[in-house]
Short mmCIF file of C-alpha atoms and ligand atoms in Angstrom, two decimals:
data_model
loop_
_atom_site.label_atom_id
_atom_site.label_comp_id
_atom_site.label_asym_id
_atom_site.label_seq_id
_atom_site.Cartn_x
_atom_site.Cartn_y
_atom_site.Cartn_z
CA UNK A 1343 19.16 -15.79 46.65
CA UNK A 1344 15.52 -14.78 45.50
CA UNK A 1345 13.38 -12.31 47.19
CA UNK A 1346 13.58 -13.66 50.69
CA UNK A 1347 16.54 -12.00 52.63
CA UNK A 1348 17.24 -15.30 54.76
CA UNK A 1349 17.53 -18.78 53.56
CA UNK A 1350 14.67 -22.11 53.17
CA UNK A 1351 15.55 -24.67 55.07
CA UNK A 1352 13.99 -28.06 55.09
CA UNK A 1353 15.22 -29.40 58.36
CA UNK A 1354 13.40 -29.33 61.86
CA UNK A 1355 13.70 -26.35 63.57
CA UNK A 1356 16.88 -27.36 65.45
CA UNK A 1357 17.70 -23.61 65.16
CA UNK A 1358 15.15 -22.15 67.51
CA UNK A 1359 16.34 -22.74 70.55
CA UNK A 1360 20.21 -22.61 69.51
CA UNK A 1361 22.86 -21.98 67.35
CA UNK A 1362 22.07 -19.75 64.55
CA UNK A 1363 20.05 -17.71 66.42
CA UNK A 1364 22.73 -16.55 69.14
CA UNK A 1365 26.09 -15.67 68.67
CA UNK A 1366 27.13 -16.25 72.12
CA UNK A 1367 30.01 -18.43 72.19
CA UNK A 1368 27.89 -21.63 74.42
CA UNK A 1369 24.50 -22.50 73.31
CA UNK A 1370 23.70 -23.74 77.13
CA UNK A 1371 24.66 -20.15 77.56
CA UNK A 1372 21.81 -18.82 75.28
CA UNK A 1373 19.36 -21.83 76.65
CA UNK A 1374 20.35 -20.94 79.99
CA UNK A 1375 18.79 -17.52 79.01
CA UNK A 1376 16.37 -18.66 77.05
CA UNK A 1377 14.37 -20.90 79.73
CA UNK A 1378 15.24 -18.45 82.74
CA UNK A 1379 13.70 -15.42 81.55
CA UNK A 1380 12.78 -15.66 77.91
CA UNK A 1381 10.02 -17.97 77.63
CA UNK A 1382 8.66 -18.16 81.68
CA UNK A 1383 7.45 -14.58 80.68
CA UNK A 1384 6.57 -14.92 76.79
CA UNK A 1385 3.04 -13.50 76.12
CA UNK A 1386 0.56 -16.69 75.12
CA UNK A 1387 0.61 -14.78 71.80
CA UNK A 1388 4.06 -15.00 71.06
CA UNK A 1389 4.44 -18.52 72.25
CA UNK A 1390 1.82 -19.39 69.93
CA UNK A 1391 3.06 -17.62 66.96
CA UNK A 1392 6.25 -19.21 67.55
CA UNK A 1393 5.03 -22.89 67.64
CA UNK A 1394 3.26 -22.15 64.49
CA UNK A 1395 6.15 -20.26 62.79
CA UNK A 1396 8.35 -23.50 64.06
CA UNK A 1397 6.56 -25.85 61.50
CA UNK A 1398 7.15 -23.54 58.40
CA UNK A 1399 9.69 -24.37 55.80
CA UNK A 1400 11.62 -20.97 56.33
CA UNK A 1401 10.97 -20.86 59.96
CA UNK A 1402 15.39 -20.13 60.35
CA UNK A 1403 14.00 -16.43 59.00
CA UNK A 1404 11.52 -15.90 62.24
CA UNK A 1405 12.91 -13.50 64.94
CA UNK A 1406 14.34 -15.15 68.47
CA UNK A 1407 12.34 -15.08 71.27
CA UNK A 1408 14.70 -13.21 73.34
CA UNK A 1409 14.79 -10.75 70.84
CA UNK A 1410 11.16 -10.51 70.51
CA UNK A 1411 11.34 -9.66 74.32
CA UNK A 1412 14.06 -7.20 74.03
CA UNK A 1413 12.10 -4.90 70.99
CA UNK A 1414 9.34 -5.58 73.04
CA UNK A 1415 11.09 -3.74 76.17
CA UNK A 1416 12.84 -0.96 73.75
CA UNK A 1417 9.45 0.20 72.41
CA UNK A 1418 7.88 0.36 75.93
CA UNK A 1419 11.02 2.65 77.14
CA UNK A 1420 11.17 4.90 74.64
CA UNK A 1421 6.79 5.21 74.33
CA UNK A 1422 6.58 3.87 70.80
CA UNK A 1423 3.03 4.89 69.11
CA UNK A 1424 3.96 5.16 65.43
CA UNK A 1425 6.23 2.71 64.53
CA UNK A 1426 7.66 0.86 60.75
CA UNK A 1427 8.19 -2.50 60.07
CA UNK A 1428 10.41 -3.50 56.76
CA UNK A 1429 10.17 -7.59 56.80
CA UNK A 1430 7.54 -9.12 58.63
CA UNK A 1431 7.44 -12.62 57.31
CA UNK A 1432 5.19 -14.53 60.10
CA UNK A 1433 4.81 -11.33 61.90
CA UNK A 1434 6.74 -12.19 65.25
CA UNK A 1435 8.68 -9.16 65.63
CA UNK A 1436 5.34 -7.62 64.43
CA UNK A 1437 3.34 -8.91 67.44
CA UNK A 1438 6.15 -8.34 69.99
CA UNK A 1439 5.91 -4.73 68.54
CA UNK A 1440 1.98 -4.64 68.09
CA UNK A 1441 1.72 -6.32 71.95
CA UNK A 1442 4.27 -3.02 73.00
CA UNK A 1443 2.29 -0.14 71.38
CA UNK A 1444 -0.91 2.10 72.98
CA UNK A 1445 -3.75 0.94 71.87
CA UNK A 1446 -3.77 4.08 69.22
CA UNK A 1447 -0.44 2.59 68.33
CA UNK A 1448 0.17 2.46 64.31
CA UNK A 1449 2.87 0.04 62.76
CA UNK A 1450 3.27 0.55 58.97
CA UNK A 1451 4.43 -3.20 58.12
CA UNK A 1452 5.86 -4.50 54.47
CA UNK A 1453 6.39 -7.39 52.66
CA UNK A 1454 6.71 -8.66 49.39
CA UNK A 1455 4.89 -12.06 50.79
CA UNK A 1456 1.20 -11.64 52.20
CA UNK A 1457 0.75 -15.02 52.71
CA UNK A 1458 3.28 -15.66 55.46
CA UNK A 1459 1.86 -12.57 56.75
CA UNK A 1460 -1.50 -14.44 57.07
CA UNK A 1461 0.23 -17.29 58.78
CA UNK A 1462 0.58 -15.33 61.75
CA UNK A 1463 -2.53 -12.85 61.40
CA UNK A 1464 -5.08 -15.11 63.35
CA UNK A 1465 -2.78 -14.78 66.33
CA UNK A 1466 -2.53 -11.25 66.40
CA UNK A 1467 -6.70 -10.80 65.85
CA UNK A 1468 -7.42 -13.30 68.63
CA UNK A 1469 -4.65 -11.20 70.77
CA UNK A 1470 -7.25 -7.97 69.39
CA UNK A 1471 -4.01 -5.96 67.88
CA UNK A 1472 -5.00 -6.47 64.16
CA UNK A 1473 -6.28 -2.78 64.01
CA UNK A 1474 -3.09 -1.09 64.82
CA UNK A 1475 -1.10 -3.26 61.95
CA UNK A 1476 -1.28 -1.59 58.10
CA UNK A 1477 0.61 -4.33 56.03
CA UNK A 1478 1.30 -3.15 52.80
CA UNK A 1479 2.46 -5.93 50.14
CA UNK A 1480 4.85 -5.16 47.77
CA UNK A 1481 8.83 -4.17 47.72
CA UNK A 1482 9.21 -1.83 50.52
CA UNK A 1483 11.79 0.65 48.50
CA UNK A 1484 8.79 2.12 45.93
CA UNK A 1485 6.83 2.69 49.50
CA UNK A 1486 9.43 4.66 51.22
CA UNK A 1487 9.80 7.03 48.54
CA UNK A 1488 6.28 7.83 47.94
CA UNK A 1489 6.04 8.54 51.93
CA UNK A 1490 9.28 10.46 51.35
CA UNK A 1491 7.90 12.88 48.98
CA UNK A 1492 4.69 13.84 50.86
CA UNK A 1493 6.42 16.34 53.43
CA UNK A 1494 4.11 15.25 56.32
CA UNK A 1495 5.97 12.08 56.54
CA UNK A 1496 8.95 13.70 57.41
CA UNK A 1497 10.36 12.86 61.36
CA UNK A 1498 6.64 11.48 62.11
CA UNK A 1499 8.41 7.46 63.23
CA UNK A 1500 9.17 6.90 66.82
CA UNK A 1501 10.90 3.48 65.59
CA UNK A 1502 11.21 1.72 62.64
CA UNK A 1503 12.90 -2.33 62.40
CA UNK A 1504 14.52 -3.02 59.42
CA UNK A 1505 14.96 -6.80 58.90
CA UNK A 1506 14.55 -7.33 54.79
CA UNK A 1507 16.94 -7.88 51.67
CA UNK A 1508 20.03 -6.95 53.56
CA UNK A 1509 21.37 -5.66 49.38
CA UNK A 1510 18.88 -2.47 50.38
CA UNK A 1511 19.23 -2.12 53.98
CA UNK A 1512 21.72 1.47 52.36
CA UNK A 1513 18.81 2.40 50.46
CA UNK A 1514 16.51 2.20 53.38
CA UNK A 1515 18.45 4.16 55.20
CA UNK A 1516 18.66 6.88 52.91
CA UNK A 1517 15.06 7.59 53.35
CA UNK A 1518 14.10 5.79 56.69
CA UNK A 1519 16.59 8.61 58.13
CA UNK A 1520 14.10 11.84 56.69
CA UNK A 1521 10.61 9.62 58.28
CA UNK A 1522 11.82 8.87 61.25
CA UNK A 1523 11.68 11.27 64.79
CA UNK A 1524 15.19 13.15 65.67
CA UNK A 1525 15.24 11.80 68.85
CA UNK A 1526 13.53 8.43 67.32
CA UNK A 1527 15.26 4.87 66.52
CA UNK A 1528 15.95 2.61 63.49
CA UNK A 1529 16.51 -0.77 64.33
CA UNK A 1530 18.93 -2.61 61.51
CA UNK A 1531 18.90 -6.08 61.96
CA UNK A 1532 21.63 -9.32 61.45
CA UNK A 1533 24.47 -6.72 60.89
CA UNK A 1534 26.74 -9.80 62.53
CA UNK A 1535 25.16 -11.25 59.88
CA UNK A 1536 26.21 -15.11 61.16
CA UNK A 1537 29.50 -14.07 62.61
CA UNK A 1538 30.40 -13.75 58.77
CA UNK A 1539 31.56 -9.68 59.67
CA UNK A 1540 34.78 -11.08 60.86
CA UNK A 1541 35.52 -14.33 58.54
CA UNK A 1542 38.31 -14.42 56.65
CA UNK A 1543 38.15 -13.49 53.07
CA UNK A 1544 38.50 -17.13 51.92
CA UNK A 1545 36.32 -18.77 54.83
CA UNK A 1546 33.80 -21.23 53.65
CA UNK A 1547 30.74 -19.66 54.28
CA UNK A 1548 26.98 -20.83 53.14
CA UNK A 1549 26.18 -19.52 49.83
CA UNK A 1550 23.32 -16.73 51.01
CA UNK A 1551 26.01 -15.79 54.01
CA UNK A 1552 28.74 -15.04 51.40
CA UNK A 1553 26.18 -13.03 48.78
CA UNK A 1554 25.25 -10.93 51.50
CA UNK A 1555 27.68 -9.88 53.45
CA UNK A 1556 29.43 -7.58 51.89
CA UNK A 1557 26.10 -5.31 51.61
CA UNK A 1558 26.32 -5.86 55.49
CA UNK A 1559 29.99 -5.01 55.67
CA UNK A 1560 29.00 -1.57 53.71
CA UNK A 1561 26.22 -0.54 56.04
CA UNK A 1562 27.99 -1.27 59.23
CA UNK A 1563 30.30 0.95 57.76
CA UNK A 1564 28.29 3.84 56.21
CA UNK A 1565 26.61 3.58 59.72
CA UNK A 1566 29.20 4.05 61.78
CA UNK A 1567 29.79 7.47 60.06
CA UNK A 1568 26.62 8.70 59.69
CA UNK A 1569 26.77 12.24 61.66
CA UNK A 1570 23.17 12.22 61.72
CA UNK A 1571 22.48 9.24 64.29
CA UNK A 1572 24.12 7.98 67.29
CA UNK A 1573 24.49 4.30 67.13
CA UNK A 1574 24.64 1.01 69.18
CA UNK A 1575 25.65 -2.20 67.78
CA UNK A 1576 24.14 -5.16 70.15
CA UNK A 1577 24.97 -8.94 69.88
CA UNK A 1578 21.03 -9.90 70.23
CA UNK A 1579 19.99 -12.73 68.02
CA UNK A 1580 21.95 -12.21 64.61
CA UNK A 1581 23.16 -8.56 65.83
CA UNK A 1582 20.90 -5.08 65.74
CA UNK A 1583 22.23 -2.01 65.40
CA UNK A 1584 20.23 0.67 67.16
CA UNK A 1585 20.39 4.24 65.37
CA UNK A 1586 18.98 6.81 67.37
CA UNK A 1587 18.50 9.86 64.70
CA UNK A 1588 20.15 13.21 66.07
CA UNK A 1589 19.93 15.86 63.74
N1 SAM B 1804 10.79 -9.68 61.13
C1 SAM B 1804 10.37 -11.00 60.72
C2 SAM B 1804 10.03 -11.87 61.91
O1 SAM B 1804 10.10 -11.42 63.06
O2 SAM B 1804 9.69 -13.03 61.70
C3 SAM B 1804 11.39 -11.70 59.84
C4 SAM B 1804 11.56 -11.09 58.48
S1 SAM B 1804 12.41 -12.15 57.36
C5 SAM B 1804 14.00 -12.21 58.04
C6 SAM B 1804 12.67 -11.15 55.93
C7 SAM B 1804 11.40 -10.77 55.20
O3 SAM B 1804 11.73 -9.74 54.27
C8 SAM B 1804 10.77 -11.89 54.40
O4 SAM B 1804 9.46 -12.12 54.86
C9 SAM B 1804 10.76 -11.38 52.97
O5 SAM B 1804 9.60 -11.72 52.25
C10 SAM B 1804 10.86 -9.87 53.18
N2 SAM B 1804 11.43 -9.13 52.05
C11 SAM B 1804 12.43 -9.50 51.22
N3 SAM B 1804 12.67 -8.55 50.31
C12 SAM B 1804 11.80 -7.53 50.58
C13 SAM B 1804 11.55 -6.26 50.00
N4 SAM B 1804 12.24 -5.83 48.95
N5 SAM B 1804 10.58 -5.47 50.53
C14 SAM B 1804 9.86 -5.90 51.60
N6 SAM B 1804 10.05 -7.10 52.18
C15 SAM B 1804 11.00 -7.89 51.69
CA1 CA B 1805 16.32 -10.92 61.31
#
């Protein structure tokens, strides 16, 4: 698949409220969730930004509303101020995170598309977070390693969310793990990657599951032997594993 990490899809957003989006074995399970204490407490932001991100071709790419609420919650526990963003497509993640932060909060956000970026940029003005958001267009691997090399970048990221071209999420990590805090997080996300992790070699998977998950296969393993972070894999959305850095 091209440059975006998660597929087009023409269809209605049948995916929004179920299926794809959970792995949980009944969707009235993840409704159940969903309408009890997902969207009663939503910000009027997020709702919004989801309704608009709802209408747009590769809306099966946005981040979950429960998971919106659950970085939302991390970043508030663990006092997030400087935080990294690697995928922001219509910025939903981006304005749970933004919504989370001190008003001197910073979130360095990339993407190789600015104009999905502007999709969901009136909603985060009107919500007055705009100023704590530096979106950077462009591949985010060239980025990281020109804030590698300057020193001062070094362990200076309370949190950073990865949720890109899962082919470089290994390549990220070889540099996220130098800029962010010890003692700070890296959030990989989809390493269920569709439930895919544990199909059968032969399954018949979608074309963009099959291509990719084999890079996911790798990091869930390079992860789960990295010395250098403690780790927590949760079944949130499409999966997240949560690497808190430790040395
Ligand atoms: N976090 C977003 C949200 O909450 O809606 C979803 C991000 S979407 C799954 C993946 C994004 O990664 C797309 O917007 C795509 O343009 C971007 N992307 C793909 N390859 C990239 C790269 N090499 N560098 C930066 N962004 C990239
Ligand atoms: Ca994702």
């Amino acid at each position: 698949m091209a440059a975006n990490a998660e597929p087009q899809q023409t269809q209605p957003a049948k995916h929004s409220e179920v299926g794809h989006k959970s792995l949980l074995q009944s969707d009235a399970l993840y409704q159940y969730i969903l309408e009890t204490s997902v969207y009663p407490r939503e910000p009027e932001s997020m709702k919004e930004l989801r309704e608009i991100t709802a209408k747009h071709p590769w809306n099966l790419m946005t981040t979950s509303a429960d998971e919106g609420q659950f970085l939302n919650m991390l970043l508030k526990l663990i006092n997030a101020k400087n935080t990294m963003e690697i995928g922001v497509y219509t910025g939903y993640s981006l304005l749970a995170t933004a919504l989370a932060l001190p008003d001197d909060g910073k979130i360095l956000a990339m993407d190789i598309n600015r104009e999905n970026f502007e999709i969901g940029l009136p909603v985060i003005q009107k919500a007055g977070l705009a100023h704590k958001i530096d979106f950077r267009e462009g591949p985010a691997l060239p980025l990281l390693d020109q804030l590698v090399q300057d020193e001062k970048n070094h362990g200076t990221y309370d949190f950073i969310f990865v949720d890109a071209d899962k082919d470089n999420y290994v390549n990220y990590h070889k540099r996220l793990i130098d800029l962010v805090k010890v003692g700070g997080l890296i959030g990989y996300d989809n390493t269920l990657w569709n439930g895919s992790v544990v199909a059968p070699a032969d399954a018949p998977l979608r074309k963009y599951v099959r291509y990719y998950r084999d890079f996911v296969l790798e990091l869930n393993k390079a992860l789960a032997v990295d010395p250098r972070i403690e780790i927590c894999m949760l079944p949130v959305g499409d999966g997240i594993t949560l690497c808190r850095r430790v040395s």
